[in-house]
Tab-separated table of C-alpha atoms in Angstrom:
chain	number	residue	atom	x	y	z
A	1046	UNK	CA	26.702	17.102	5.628
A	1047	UNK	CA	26.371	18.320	2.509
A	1048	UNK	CA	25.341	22.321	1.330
A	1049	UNK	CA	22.109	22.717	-0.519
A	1050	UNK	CA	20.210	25.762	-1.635
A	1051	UNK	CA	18.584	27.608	1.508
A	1052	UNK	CA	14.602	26.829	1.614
A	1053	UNK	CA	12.711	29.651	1.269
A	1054	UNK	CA	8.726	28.012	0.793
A	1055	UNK	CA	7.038	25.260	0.904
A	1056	UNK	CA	4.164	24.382	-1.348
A	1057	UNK	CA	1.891	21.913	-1.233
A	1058	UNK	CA	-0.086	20.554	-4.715
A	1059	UNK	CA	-3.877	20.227	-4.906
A	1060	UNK	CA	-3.409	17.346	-5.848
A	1061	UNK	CA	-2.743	15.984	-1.995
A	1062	UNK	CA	-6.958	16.267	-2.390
A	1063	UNK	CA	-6.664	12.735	-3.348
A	1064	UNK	CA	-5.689	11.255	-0.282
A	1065	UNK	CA	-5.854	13.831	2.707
A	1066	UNK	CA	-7.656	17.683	3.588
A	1067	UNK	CA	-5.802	19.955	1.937
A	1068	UNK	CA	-5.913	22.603	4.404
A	1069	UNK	CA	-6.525	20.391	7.439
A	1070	UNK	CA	-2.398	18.874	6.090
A	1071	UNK	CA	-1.277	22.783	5.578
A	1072	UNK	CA	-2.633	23.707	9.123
A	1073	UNK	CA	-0.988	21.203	10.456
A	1074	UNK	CA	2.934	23.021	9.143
A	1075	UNK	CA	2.343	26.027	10.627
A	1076	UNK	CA	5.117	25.042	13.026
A	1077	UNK	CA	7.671	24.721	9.825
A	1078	UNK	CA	10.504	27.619	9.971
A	1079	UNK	CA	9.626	28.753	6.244
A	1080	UNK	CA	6.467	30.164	4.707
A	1081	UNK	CA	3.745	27.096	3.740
A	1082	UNK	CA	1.152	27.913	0.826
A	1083	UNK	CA	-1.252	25.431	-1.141
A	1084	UNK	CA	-1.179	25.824	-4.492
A	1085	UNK	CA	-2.612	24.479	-7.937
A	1086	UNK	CA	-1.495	23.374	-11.380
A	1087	UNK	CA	-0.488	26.844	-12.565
A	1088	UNK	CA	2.122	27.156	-9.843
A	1089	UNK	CA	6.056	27.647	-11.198
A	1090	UNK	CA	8.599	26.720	-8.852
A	1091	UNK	CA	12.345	28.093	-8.039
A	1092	UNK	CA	15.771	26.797	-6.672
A	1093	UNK	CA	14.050	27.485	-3.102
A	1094	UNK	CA	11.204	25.887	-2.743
A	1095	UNK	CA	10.165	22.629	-1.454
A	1096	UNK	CA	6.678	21.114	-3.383
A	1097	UNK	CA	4.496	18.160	-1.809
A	1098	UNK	CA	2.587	17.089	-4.588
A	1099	UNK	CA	0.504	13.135	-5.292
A	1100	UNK	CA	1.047	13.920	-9.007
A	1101	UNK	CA	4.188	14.344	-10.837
A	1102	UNK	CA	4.416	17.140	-12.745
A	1103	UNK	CA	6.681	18.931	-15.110
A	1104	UNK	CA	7.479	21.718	-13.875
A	1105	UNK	CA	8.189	20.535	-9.765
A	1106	UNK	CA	11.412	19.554	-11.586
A	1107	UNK	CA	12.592	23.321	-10.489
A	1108	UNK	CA	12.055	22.886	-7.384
A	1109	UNK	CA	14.652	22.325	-5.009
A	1110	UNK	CA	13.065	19.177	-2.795
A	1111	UNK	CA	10.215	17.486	-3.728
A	1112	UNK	CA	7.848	15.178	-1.695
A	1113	UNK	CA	5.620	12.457	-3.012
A	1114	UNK	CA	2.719	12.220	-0.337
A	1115	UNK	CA	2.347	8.654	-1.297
A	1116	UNK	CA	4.317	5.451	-0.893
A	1117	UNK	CA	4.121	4.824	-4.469
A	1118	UNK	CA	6.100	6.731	-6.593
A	1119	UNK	CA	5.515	4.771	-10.314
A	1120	UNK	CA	4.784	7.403	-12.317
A	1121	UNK	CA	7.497	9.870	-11.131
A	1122	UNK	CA	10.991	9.637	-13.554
A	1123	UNK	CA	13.361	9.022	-10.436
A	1124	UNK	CA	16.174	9.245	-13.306
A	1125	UNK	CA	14.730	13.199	-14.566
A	1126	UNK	CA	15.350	14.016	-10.666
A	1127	UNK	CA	18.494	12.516	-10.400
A	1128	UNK	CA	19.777	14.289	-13.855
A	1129	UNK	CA	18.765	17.091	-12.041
A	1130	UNK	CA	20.024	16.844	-8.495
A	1131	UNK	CA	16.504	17.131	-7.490
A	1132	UNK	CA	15.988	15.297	-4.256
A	1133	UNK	CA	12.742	13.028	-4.439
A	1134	UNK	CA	11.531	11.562	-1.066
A	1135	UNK	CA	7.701	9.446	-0.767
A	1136	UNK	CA	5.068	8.996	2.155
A	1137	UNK	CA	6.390	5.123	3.006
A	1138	UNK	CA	7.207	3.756	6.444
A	1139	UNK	CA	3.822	5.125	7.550
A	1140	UNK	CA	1.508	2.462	6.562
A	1141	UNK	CA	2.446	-0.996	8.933
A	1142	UNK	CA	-0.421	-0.244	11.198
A	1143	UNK	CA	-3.024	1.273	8.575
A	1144	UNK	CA	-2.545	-1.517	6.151
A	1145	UNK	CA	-1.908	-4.020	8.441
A	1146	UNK	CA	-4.816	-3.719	10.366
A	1147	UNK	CA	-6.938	-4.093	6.894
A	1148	UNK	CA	-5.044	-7.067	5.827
A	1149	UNK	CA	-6.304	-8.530	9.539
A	1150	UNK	CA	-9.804	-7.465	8.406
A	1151	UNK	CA	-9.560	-8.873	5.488
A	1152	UNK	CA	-8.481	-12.368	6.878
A	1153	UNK	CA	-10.668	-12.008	9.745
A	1154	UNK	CA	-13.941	-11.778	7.224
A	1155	UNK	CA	-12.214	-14.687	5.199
A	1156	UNK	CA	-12.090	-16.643	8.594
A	1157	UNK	CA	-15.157	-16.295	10.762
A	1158	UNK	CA	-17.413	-14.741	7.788
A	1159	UNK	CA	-17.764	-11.897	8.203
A	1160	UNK	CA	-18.752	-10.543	4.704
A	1161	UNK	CA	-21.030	-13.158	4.167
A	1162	UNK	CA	-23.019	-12.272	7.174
A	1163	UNK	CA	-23.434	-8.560	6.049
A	1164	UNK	CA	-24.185	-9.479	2.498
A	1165	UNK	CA	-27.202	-11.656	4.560
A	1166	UNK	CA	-28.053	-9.138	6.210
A	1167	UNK	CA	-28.772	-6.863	2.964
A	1168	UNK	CA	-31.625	-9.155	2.213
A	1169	UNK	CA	-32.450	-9.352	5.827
A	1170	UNK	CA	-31.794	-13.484	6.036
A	1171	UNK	CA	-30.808	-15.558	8.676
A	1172	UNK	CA	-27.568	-17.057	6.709
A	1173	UNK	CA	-26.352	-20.531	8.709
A	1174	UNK	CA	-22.987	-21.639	7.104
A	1175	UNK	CA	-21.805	-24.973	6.658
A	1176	UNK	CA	-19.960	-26.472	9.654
A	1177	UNK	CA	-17.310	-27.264	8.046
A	1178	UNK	CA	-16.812	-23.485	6.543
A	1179	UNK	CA	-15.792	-20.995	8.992
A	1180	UNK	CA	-12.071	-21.201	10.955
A	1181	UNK	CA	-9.767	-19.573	13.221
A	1182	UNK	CA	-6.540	-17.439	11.672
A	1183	UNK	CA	-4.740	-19.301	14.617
A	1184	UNK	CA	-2.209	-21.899	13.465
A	1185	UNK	CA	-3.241	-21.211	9.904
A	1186	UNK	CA	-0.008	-20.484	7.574
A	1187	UNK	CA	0.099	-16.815	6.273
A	1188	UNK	CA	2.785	-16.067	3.471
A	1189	UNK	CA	3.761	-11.975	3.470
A	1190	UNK	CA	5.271	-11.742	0.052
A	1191	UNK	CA	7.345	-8.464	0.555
A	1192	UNK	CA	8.547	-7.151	4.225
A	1193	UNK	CA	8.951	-3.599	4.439
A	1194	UNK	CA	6.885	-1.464	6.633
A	1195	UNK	CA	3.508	-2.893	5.344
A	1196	UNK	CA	4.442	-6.600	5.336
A	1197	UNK	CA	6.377	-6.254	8.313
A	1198	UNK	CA	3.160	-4.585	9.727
A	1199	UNK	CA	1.142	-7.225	8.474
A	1200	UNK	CA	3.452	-9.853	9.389
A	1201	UNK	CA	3.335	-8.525	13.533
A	1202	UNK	CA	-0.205	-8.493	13.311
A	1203	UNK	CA	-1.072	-12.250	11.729
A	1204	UNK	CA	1.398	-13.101	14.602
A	1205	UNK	CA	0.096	-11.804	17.515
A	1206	UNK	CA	-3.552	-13.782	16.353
A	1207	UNK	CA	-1.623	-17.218	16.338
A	1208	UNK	CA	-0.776	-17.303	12.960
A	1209	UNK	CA	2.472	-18.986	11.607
A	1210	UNK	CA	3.609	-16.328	9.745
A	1211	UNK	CA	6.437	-16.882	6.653
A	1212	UNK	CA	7.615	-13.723	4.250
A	1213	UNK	CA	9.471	-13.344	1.047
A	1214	UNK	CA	12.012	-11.130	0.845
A	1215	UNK	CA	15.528	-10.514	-0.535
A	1216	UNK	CA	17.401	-10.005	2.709
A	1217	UNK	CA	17.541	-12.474	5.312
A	1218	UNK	CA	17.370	-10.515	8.029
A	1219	UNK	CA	14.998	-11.188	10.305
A	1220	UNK	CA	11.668	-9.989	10.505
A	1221	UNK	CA	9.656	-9.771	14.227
A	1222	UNK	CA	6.674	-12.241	14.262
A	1223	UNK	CA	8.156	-14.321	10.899
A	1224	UNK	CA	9.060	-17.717	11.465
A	1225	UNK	CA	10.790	-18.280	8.251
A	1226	UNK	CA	12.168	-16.201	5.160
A	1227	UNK	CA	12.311	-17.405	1.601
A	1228	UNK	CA	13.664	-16.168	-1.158
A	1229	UNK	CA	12.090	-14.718	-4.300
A	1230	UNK	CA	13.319	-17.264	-6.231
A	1231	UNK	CA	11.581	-19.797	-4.010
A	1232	UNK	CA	8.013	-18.000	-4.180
A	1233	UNK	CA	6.306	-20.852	-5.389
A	1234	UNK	CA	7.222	-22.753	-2.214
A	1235	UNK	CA	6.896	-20.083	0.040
A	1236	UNK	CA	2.458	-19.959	-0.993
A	1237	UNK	CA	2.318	-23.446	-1.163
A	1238	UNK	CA	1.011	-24.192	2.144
A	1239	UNK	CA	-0.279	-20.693	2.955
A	1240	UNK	CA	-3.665	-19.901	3.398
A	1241	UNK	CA	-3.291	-16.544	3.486
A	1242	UNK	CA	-0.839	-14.968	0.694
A	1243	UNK	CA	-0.458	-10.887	1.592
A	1244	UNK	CA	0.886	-9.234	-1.566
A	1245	UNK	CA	2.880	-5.844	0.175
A	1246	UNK	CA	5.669	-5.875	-2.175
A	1247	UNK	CA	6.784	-2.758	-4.053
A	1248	UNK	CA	5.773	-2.678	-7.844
A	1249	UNK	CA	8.571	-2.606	-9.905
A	1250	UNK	CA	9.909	-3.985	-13.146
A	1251	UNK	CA	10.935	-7.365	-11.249
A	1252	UNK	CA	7.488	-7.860	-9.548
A	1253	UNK	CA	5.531	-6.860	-12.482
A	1254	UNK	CA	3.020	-10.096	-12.976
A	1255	UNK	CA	4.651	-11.603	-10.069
A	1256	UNK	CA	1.577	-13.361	-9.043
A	1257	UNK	CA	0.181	-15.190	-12.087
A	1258	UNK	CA	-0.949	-18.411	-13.176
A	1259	UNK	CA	1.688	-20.656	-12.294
A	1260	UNK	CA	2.060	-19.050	-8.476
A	1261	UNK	CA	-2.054	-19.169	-8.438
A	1262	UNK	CA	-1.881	-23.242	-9.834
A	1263	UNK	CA	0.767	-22.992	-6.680
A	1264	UNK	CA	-1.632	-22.070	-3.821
A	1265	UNK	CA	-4.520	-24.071	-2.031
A	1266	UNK	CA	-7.594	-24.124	-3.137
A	1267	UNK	CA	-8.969	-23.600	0.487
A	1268	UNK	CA	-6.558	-20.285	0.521
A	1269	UNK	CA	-7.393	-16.992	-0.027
A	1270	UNK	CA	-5.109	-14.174	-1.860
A	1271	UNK	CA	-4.806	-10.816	-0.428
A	1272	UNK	CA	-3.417	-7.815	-2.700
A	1273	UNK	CA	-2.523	-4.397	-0.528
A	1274	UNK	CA	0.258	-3.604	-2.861
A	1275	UNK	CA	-0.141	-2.557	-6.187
A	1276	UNK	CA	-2.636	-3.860	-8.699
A	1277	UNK	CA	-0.042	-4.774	-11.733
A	1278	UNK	CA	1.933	-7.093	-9.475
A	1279	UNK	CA	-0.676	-9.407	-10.072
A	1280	UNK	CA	-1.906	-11.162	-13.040
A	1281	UNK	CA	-5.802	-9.796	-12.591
A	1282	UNK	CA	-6.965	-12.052	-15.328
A	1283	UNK	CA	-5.440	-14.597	-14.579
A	1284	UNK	CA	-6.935	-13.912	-10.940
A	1285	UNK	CA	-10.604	-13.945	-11.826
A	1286	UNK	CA	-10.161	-17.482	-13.980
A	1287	UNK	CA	-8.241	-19.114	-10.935
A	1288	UNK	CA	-11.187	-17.478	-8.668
A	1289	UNK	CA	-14.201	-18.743	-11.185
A	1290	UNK	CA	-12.293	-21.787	-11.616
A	1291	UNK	CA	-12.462	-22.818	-8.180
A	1292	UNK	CA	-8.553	-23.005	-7.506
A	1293	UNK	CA	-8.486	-20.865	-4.545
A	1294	UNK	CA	-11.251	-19.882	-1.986
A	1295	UNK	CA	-10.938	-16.463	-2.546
A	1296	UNK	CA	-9.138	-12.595	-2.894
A	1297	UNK	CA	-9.342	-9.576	-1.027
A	1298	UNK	CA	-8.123	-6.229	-3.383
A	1299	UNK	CA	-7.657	-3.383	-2.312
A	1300	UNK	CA	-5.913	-2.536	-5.605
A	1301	UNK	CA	-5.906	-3.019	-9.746
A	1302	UNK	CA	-4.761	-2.744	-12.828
A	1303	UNK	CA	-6.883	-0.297	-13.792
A	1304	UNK	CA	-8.659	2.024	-10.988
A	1305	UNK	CA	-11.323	2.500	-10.331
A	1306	UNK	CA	-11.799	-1.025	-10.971
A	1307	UNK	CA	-14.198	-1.460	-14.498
A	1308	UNK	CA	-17.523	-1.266	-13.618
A	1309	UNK	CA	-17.780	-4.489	-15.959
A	1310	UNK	CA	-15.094	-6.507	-14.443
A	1311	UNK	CA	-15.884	-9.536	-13.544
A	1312	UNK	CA	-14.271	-9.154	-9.920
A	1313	UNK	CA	-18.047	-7.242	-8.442
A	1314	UNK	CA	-19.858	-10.268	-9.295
A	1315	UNK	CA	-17.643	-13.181	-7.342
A	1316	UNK	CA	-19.114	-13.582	-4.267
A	1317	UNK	CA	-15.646	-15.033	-2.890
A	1318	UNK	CA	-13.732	-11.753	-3.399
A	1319	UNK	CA	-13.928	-8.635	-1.255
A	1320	UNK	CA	-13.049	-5.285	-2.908
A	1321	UNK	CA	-11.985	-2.000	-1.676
A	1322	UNK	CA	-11.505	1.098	-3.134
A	1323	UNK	CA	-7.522	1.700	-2.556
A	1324	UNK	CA	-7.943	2.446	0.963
A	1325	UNK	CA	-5.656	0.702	2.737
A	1326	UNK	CA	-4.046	3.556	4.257
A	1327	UNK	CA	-7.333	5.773	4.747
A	1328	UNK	CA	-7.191	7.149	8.943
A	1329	UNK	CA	-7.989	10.178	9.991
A	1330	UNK	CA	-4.878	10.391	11.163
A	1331	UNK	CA	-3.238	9.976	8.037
A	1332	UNK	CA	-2.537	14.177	6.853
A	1333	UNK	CA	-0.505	14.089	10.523
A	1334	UNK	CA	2.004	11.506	9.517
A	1335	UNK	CA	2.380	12.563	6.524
A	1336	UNK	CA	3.033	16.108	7.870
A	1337	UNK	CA	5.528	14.431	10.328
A	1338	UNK	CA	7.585	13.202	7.757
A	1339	UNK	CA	7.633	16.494	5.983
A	1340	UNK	CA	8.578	18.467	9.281
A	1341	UNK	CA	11.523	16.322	9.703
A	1342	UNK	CA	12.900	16.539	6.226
A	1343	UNK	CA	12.594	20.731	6.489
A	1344	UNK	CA	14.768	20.019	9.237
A	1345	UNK	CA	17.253	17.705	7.829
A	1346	UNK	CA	17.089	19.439	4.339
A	1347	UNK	CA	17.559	22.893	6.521
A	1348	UNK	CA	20.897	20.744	8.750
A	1349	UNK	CA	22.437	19.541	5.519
A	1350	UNK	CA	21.326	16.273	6.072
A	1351	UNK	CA	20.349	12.773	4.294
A	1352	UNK	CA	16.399	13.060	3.588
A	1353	UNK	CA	14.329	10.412	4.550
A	1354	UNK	CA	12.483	8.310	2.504
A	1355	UNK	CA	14.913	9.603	-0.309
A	1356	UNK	CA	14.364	7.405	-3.670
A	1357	UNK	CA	15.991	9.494	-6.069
């Protein structure tokens, strides 16, 4: 246990607009034991306040807790919080079922064709594939590089449609529904009989680029890339030549480099990719877990407790 400033208010950012209904999420801490107001950029904070915020901003350094109500926290300075004792906690462990049910989809359109059919439909055809084209996810090899909650999600899903399911990941401890772990430093193995690669690792410094030409040059051609992560961990040109190029069968992104994605990038036009627009995580559900996490870090933060979901 350890003594911190007494709570007095909790804010919550705009900014949350993003993502979730701003008053819908305040609504739903009306049950919190302080006072709970939604406020915008010309909000100061004090020593007792608590801030929920999807942008990082200057001046939420003076507050006494604050809450990223994403998983990503990139742009925040985790070492400005730290200098200032300022406890930084994000929105992760929430996602497994949200993201791992669109990684499914994803595969699932891959598989049976389920993208191509709509597209078809557009133009009101009666599209007949090859016979050779369309397959089952069962006993097909998916690779989960990165196995926290949204790999791990992933992973328990792939399994449970008869997939054998491999992960990457710097612990060996094991992971439900993963029949084997490799090691970063054995990526290139790990994707080389995949034909699904899940990208759910955490962007930072080390997986910068981590997917790029030589791990593309690594995969099937028959195998299909899926990116729920964060766009910079892969190489996006390098992406669209190995997609043009024929190398692998396809990529389903759900993030990018830059977003929105260009509206001249040559990802819209490739009929083997599907895009969406950083919704992985979209439910309308999503403000209430969210708010659950918040409700029990008042109460640790109140207790003296270790936060949850603390990064800096």
């Amino acid at each position: 246990m350890t003594e911190r400033m007494e709570l007095e208010q909790l804010y919550v950012h705009t900014s949350i607009g993003n993502v979730i209904p701003e008053e819908a999420f305040v609504e739903t801490l009306d049950d919190i034991p302080i006072p709970t107001a939604l406020v915008g950029d010309s909000k100061t904070y004090g020593e007792g306040d608590a801030v929920i915020t999807y942008t990082s901003r200057p001046e939420i350094l003076d507050a006494a807790w604050v809450h990223c109500a994403r998983a990503g926290y990139d742009e925040f300075d985790t070492s400005a919080y730290e200098k200032r004792g300022v406890p930084l906690t994000n929105s992760t462990g929430i996602h497994g079922a949200t993201v791992g049910e669109m990684v499914v989809g994803f595969m699932l359109s891959f598989a049976r064709l389920l993208h191509v059919y709509r597209d078809h439909q557009n133009d009101s055809e009666w599209h007949t594939p090859d016979y050779e084209r369309p397959f089952t996810i069962e006993e097909e090899r998916v690779c989960v590089v990165g196995l926290g909650t949204i790999g791990a999600g992933t992973a328990q899903r792939a399994d449970a449609l008869g997939a054998d399911v491999v992960g990457v990941r710097r612990s060996d401890d094991p992971v439900k529904g993963v029949s084997r772990l490799y090691d970063p430093t054995e990526l290139e193995t790990a994707i080389a009989d995949a034909r699904f690669v899940v990208v759910a690792t955490p962007h930072t410094p080390a997986t910068e680029g981590l997917i790029g030409t030589k791990e593309l040059d690594a995969m099937r051609e028959d195998a299909y890339l899926i990116n729920v992560a964060r766009g910079q961990i892969v190489d996006q040109d390098a992406l669209i030549v190995a997609l043009e190029d024929g190398k692998i069968a396809g990529a389903a992104l759900d993030v990018f480099e830059e977003e929105p994605l260009l509206e001249d990038s040559p990802l819209w036009d490739l009929e083997n990719v599907i895009i969406a627009p950083h919704k992985g995580s979209a439910t309308n559900r999503y403000h209430l877990d969210i708010a659950d996490l918040v409700k029990e870090n008042v109460q640790r933060y109140r207790n003296g407790e270790s936060l949850k979901n603390r990064v800096a």
